[in-house]
PDB file of N, CA, C and O in Angstrom:
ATOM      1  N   UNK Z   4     105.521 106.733 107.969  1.00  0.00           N
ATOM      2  CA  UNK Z   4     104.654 106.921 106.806  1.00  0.00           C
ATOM      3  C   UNK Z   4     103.790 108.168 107.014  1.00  0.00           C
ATOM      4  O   UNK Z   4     103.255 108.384 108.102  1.00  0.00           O
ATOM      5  N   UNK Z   5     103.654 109.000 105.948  1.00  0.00           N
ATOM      6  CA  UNK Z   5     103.011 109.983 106.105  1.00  0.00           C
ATOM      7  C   UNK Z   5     101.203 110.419 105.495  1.00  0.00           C
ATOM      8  O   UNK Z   5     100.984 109.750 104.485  1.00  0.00           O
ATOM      9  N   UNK Z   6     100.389 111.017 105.742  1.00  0.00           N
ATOM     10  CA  UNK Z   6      99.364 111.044 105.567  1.00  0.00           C
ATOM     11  C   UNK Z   6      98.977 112.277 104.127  1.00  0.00           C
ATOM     12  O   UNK Z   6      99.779 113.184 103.907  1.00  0.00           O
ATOM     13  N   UNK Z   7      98.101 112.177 103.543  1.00  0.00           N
ATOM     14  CA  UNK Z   7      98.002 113.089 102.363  1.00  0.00           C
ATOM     15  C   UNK Z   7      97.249 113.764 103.152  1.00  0.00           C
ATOM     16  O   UNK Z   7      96.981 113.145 104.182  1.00  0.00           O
ATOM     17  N   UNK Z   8      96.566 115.331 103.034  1.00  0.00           N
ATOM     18  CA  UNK Z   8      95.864 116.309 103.786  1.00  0.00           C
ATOM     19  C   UNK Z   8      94.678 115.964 103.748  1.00  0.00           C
ATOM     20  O   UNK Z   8      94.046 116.394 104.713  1.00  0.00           O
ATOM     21  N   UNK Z   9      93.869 115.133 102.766  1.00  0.00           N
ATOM     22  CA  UNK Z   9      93.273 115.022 103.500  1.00  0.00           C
ATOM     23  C   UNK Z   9      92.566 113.788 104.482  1.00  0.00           C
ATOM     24  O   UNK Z   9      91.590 113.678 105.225  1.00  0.00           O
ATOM     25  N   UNK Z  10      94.031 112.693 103.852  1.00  0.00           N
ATOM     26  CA  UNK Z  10      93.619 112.096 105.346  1.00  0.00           C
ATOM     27  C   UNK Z  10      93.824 112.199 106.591  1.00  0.00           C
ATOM     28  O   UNK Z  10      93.496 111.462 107.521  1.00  0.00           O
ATOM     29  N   UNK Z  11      94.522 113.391 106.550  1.00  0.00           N
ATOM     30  CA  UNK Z  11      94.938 113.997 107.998  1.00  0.00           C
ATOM     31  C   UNK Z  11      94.006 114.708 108.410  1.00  0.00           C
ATOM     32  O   UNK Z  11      94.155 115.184 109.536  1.00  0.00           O
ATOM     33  N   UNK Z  12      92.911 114.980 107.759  1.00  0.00           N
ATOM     34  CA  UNK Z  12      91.458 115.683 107.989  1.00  0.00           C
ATOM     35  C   UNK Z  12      90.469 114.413 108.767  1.00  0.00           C
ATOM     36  O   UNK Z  12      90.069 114.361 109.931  1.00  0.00           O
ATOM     37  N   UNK Z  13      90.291 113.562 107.760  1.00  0.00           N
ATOM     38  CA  UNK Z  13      89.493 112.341 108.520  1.00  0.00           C
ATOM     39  C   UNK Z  13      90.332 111.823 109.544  1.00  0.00           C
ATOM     40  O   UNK Z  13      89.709 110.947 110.144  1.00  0.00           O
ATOM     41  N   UNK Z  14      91.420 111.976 109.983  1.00  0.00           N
ATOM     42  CA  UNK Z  14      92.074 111.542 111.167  1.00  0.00           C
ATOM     43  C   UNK Z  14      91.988 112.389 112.251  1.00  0.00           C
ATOM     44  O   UNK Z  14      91.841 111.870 113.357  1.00  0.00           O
ATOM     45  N   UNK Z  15      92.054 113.670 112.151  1.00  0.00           N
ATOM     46  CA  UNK Z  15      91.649 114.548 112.988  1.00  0.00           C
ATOM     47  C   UNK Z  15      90.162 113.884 113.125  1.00  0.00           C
ATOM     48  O   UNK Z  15      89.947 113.229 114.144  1.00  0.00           O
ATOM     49  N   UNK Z  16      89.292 113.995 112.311  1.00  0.00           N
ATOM     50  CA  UNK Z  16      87.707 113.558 112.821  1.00  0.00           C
ATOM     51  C   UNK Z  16      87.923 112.393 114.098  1.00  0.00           C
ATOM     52  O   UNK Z  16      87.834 112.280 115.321  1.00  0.00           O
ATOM     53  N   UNK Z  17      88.233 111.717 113.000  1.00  0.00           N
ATOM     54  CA  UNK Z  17      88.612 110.362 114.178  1.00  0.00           C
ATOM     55  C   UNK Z  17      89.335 110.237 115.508  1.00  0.00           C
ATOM     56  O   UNK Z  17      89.219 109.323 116.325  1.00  0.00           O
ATOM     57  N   UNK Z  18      90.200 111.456 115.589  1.00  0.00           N
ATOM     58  CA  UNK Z  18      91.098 111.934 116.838  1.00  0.00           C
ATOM     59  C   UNK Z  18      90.046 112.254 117.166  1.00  0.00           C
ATOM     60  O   UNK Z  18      89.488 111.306 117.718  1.00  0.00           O
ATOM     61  N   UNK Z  19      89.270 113.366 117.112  1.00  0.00           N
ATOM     62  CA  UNK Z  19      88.138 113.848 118.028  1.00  0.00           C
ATOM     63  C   UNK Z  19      87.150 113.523 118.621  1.00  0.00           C
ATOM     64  O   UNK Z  19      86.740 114.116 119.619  1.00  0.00           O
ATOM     65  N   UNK Z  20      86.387 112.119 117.890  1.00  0.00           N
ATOM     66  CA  UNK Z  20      85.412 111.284 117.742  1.00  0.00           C
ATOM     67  C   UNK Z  20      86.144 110.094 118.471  1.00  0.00           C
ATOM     68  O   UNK Z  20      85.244 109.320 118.797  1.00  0.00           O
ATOM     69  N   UNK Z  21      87.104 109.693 118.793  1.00  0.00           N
ATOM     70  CA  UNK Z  21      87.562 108.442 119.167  1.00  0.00           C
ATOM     71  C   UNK Z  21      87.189 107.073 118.158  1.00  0.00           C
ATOM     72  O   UNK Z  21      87.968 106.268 117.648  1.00  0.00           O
ATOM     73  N   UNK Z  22      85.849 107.141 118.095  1.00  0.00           N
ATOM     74  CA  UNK Z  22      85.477 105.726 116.740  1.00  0.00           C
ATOM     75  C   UNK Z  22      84.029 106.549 116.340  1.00  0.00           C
ATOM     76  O   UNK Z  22      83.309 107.301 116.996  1.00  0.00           O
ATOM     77  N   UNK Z  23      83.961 106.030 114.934  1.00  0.00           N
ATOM     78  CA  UNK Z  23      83.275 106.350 114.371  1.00  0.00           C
ATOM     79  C   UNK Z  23      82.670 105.705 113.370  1.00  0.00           C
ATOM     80  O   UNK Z  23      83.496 105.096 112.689  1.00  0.00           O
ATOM     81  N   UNK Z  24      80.988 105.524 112.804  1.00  0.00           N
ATOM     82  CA  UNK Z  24      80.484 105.234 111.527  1.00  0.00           C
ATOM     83  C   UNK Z  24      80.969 105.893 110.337  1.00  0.00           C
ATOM     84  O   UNK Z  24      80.908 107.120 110.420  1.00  0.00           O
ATOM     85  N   UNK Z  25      81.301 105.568 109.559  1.00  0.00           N
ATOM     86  CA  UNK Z  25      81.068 106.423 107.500  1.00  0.00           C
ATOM     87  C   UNK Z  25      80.350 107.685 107.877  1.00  0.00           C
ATOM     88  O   UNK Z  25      80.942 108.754 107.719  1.00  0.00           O
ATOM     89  N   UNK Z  26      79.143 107.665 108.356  1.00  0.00           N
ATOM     90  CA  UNK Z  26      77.729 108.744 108.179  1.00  0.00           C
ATOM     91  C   UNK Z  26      78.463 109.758 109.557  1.00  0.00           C
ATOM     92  O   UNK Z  26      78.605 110.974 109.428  1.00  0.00           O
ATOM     93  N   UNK Z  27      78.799 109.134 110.614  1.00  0.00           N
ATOM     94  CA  UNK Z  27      79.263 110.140 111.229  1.00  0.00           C
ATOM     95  C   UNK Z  27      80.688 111.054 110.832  1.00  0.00           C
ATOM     96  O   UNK Z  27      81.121 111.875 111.641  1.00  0.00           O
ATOM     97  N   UNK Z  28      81.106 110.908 110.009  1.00  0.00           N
ATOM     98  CA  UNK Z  28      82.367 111.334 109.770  1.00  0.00           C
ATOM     99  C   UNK Z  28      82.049 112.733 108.549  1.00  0.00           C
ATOM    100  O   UNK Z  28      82.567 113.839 108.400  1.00  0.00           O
ATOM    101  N   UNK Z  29      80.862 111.939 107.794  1.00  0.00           N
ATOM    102  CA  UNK Z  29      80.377 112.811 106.981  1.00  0.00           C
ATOM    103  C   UNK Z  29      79.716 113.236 107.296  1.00  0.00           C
ATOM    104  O   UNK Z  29      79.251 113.620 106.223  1.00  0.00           O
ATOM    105  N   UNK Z  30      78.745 113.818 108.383  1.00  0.00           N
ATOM    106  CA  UNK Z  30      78.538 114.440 109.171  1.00  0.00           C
ATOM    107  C   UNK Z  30      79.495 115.614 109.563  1.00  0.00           C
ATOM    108  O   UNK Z  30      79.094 116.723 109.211  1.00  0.00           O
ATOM    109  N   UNK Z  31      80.897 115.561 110.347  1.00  0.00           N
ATOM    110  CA  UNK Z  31      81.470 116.100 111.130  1.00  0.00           C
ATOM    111  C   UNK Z  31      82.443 116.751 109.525  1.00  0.00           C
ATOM    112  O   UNK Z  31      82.638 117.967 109.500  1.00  0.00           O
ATOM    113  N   UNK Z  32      82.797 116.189 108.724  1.00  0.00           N
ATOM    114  CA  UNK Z  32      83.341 117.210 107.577  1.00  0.00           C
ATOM    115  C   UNK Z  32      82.789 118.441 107.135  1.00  0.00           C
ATOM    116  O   UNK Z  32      81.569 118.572 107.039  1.00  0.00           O
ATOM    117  N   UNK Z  33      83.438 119.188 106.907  1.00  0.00           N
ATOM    118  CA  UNK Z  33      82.917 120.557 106.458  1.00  0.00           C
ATOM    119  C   UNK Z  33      82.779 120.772 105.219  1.00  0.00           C
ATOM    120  O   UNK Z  33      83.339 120.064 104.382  1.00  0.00           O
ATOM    121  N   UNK Z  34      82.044 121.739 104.923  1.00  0.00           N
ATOM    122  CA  UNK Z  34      81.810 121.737 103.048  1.00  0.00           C
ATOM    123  C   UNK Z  34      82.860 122.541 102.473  1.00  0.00           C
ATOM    124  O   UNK Z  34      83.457 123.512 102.939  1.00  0.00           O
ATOM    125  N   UNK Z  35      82.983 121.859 101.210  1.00  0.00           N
ATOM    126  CA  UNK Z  35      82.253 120.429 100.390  1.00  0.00           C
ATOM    127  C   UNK Z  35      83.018 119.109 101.197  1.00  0.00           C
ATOM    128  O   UNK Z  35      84.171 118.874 101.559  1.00  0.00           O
ATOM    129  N   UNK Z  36      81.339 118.193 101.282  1.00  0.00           N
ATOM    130  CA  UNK Z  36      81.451 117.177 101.827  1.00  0.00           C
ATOM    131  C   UNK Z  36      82.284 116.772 100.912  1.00  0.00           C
ATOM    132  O   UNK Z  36      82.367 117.421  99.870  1.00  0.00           O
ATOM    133  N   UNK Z  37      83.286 115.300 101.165  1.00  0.00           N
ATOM    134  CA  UNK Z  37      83.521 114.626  99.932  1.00  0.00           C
ATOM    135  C   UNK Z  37      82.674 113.568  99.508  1.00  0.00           C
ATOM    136  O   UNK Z  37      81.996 113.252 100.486  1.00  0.00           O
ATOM    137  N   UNK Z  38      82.357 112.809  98.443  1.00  0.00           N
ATOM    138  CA  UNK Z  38      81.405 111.863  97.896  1.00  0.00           C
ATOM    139  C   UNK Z  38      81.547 110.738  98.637  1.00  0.00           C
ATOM    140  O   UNK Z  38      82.723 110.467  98.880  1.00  0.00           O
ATOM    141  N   UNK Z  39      80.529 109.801  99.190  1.00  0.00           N
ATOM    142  CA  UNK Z  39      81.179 108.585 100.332  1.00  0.00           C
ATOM    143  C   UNK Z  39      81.689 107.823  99.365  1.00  0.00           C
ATOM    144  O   UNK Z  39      82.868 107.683  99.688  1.00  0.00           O
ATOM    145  N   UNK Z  40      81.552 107.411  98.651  1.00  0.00           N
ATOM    146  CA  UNK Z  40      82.506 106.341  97.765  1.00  0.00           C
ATOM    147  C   UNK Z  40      84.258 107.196  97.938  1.00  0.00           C
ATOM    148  O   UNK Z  40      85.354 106.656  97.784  1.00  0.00           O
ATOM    149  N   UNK Z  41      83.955 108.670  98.303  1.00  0.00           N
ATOM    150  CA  UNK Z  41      85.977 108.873  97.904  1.00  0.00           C
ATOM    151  C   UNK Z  41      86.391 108.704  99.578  1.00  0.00           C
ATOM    152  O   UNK Z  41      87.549 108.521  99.952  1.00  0.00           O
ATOM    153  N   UNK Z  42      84.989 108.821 100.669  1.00  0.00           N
ATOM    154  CA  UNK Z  42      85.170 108.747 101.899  1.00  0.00           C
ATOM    155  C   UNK Z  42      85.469 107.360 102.450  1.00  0.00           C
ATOM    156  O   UNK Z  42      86.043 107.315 103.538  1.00  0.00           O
ATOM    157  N   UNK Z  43      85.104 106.041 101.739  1.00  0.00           N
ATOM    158  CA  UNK Z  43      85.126 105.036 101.454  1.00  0.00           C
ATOM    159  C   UNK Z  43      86.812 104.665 101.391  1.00  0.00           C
ATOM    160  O   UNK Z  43      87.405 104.218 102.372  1.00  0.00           O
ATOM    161  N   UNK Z  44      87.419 104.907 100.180  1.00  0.00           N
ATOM    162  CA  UNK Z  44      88.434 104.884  99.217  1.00  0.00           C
ATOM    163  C   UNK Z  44      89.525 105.046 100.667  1.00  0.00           C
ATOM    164  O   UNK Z  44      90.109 104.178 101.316  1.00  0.00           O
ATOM    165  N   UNK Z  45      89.483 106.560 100.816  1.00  0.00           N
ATOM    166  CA  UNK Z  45      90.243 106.996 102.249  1.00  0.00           C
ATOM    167  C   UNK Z  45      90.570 106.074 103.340  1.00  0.00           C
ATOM    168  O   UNK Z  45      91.631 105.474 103.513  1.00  0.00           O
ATOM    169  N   UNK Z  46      89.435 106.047 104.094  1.00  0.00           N
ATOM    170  CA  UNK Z  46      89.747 105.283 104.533  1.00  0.00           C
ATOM    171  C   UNK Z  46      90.154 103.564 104.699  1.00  0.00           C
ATOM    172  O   UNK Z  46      90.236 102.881 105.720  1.00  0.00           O
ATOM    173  N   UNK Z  47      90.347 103.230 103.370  1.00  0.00           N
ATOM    174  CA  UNK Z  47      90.592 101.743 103.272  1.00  0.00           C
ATOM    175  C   UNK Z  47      92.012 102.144 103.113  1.00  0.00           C
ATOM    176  O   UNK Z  47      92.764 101.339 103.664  1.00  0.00           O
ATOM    177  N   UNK Z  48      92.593 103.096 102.557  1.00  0.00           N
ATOM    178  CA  UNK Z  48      93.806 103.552 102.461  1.00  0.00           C
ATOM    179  C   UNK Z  48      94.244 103.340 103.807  1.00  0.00           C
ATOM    180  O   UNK Z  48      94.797 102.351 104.287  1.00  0.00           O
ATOM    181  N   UNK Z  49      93.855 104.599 104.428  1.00  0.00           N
ATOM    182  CA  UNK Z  49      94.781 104.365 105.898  1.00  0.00           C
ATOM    183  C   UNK Z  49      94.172 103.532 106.642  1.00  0.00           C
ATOM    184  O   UNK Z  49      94.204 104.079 107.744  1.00  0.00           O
ATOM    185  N   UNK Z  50      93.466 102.249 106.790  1.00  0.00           N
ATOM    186  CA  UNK Z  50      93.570 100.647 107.225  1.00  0.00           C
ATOM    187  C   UNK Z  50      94.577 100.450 106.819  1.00  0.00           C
ATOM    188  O   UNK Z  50      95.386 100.278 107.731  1.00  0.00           O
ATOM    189  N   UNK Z  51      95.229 100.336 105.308  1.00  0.00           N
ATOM    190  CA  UNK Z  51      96.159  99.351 104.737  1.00  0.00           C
ATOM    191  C   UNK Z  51      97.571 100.207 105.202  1.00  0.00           C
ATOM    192  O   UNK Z  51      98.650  99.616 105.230  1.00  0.00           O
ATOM    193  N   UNK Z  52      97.478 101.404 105.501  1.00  0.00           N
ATOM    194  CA  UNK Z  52      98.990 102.132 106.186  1.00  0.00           C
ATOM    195  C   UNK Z  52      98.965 101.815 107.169  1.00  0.00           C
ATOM    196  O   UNK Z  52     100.010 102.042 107.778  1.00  0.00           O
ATOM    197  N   UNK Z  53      97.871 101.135 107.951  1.00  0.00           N
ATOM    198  CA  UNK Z  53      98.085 101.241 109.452  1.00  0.00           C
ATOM    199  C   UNK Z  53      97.564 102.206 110.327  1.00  0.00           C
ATOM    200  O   UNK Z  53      97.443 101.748 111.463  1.00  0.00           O
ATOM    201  N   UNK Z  54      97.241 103.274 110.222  1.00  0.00           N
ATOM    202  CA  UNK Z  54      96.623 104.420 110.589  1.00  0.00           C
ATOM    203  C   UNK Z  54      95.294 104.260 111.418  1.00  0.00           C
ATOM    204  O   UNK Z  54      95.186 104.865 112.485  1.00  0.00           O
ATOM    205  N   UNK Z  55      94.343 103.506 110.977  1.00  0.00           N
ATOM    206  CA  UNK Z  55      92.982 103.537 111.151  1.00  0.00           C
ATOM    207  C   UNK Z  55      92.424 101.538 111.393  1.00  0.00           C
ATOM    208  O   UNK Z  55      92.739 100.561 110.714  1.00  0.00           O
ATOM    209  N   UNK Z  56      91.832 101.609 112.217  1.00  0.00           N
ATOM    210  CA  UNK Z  56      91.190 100.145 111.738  1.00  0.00           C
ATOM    211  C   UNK Z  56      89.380 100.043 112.469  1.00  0.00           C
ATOM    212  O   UNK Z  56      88.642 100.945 112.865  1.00  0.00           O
ATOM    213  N   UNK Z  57      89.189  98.652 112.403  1.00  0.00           N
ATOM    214  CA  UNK Z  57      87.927  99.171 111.952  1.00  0.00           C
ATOM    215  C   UNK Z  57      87.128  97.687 112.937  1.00  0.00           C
ATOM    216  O   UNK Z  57      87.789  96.659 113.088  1.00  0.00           O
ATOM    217  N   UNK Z  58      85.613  97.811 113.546  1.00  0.00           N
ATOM    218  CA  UNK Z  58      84.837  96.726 113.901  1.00  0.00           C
ATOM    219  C   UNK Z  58      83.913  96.550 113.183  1.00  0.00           C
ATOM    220  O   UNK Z  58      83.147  97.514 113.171  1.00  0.00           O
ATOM    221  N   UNK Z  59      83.552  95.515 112.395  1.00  0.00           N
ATOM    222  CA  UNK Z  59      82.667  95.501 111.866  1.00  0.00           C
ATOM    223  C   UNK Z  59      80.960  94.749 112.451  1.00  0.00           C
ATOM    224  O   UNK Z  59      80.841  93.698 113.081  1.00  0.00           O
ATOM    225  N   UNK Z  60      79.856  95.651 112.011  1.00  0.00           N
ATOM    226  CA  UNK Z  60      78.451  95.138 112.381  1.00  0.00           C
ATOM    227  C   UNK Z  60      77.647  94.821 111.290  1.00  0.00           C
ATOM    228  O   UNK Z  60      77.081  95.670 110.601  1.00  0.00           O
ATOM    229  N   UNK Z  61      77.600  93.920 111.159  1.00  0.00           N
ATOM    230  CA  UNK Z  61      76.606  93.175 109.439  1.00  0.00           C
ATOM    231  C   UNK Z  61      77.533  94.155 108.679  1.00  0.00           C
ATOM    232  O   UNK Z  61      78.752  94.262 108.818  1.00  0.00           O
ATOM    233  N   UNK Z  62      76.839  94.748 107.969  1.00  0.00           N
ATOM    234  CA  UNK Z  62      77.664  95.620 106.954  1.00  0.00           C
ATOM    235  C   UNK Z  62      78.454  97.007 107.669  1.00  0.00           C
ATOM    236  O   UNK Z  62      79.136  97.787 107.004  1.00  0.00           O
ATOM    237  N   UNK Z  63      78.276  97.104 108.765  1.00  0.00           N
ATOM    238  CA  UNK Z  63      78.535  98.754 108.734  1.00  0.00           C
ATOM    239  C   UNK Z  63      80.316  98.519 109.365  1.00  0.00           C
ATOM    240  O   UNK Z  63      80.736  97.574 110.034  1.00  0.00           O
ATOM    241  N   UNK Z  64      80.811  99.303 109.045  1.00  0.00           N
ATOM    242  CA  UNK Z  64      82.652  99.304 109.818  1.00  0.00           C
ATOM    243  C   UNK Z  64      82.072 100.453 110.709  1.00  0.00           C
ATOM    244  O   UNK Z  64      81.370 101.386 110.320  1.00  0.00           O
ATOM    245  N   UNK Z  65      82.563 100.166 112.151  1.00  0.00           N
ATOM    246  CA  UNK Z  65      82.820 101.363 112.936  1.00  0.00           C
ATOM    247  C   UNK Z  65      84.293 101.691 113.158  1.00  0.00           C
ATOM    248  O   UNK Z  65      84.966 100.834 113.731  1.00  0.00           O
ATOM    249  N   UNK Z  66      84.887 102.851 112.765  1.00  0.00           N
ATOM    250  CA  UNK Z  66      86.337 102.910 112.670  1.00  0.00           C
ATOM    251  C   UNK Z  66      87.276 103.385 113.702  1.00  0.00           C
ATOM    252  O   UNK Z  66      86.623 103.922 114.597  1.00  0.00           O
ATOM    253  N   UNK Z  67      88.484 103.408 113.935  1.00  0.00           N
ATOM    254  CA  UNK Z  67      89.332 103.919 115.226  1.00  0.00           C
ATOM    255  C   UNK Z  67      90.572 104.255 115.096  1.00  0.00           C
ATOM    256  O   UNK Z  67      91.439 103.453 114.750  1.00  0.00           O
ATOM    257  N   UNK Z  68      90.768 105.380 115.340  1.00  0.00           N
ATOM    258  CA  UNK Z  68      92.033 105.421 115.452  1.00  0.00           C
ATOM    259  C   UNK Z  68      93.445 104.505 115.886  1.00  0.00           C
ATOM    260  O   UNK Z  68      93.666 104.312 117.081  1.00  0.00           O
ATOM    261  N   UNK Z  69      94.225 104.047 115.004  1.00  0.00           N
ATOM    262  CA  UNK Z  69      95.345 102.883 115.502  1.00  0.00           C
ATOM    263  C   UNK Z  69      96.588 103.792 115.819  1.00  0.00           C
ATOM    264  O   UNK Z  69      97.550 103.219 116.330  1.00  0.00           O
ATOM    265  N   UNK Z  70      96.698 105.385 115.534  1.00  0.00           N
ATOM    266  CA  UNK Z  70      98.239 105.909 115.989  1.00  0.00           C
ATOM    267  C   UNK Z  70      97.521 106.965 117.067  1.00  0.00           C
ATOM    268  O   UNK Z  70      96.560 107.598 116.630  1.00  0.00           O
ATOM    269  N   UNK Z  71      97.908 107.179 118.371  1.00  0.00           N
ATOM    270  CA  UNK Z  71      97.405 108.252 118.822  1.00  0.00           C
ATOM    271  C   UNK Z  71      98.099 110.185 117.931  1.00  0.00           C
ATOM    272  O   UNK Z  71      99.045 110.537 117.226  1.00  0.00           O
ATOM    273  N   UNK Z  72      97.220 110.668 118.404  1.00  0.00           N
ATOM    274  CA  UNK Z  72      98.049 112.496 117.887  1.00  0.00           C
ATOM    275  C   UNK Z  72      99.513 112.359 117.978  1.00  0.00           C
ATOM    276  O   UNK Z  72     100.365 112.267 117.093  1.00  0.00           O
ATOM    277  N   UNK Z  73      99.587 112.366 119.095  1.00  0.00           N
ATOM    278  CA  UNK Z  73     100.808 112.502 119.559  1.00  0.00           C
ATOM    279  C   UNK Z  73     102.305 111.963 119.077  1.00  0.00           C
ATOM    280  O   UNK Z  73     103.463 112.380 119.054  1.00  0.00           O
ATOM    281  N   UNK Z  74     101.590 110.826 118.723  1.00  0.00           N
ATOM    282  CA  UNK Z  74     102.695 109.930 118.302  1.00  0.00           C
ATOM    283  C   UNK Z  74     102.903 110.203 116.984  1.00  0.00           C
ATOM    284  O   UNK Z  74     103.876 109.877 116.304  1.00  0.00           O
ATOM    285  N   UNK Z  75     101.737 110.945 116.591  1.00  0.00           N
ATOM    286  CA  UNK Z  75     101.683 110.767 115.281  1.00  0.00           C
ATOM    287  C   UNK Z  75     102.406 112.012 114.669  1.00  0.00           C
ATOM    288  O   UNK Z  75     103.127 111.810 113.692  1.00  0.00           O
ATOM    289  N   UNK Z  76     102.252 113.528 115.253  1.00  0.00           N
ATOM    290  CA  UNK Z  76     102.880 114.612 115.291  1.00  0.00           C
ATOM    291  C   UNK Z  76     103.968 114.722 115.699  1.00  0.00           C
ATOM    292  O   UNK Z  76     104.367 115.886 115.701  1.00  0.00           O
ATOM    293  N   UNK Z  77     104.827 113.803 116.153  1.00  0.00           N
ATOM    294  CA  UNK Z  77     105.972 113.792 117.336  1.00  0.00           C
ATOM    295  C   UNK Z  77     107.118 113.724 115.796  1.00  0.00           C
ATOM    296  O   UNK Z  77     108.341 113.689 115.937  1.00  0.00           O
TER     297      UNK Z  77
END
């Protein structure tokens, strides 16, 4: 399964970051930020591909990479 560009952008974040909050991710994007509701959207996407998953604390998801680079570029 393949990734749209720019979830191959927030996956790179997440490659780099190892796990991450929402706020840190939007943080580490470059401008133009995207809106967190579309940063939101994204990543529930690649949860449901498999790509990404997530721990949750009261409300907050901290997220993680589920394919390494490698495997994923190979």
């Amino acid at each position: 399964m393949q990734l749209t560009k720019t979830e191959e952008q927030v996956m790179e974040l997440l490659w780099k970051q190892e796990k991450a909050f929402m706020k840190d991710l939007m943080e580490e994007f470059p401008d133009p930020k995207p809106a967190p509701t579309t940063l939101a959207t994204l990543l529930k996407r690649m949860t449901d591909k498999g790509f990404v998953g997530y721990k949750e604390y009261g409300k907050s998801r901290e997220y993680f990479p589920m394919v390494k680079k490698n495997d994923y570029f190979s």
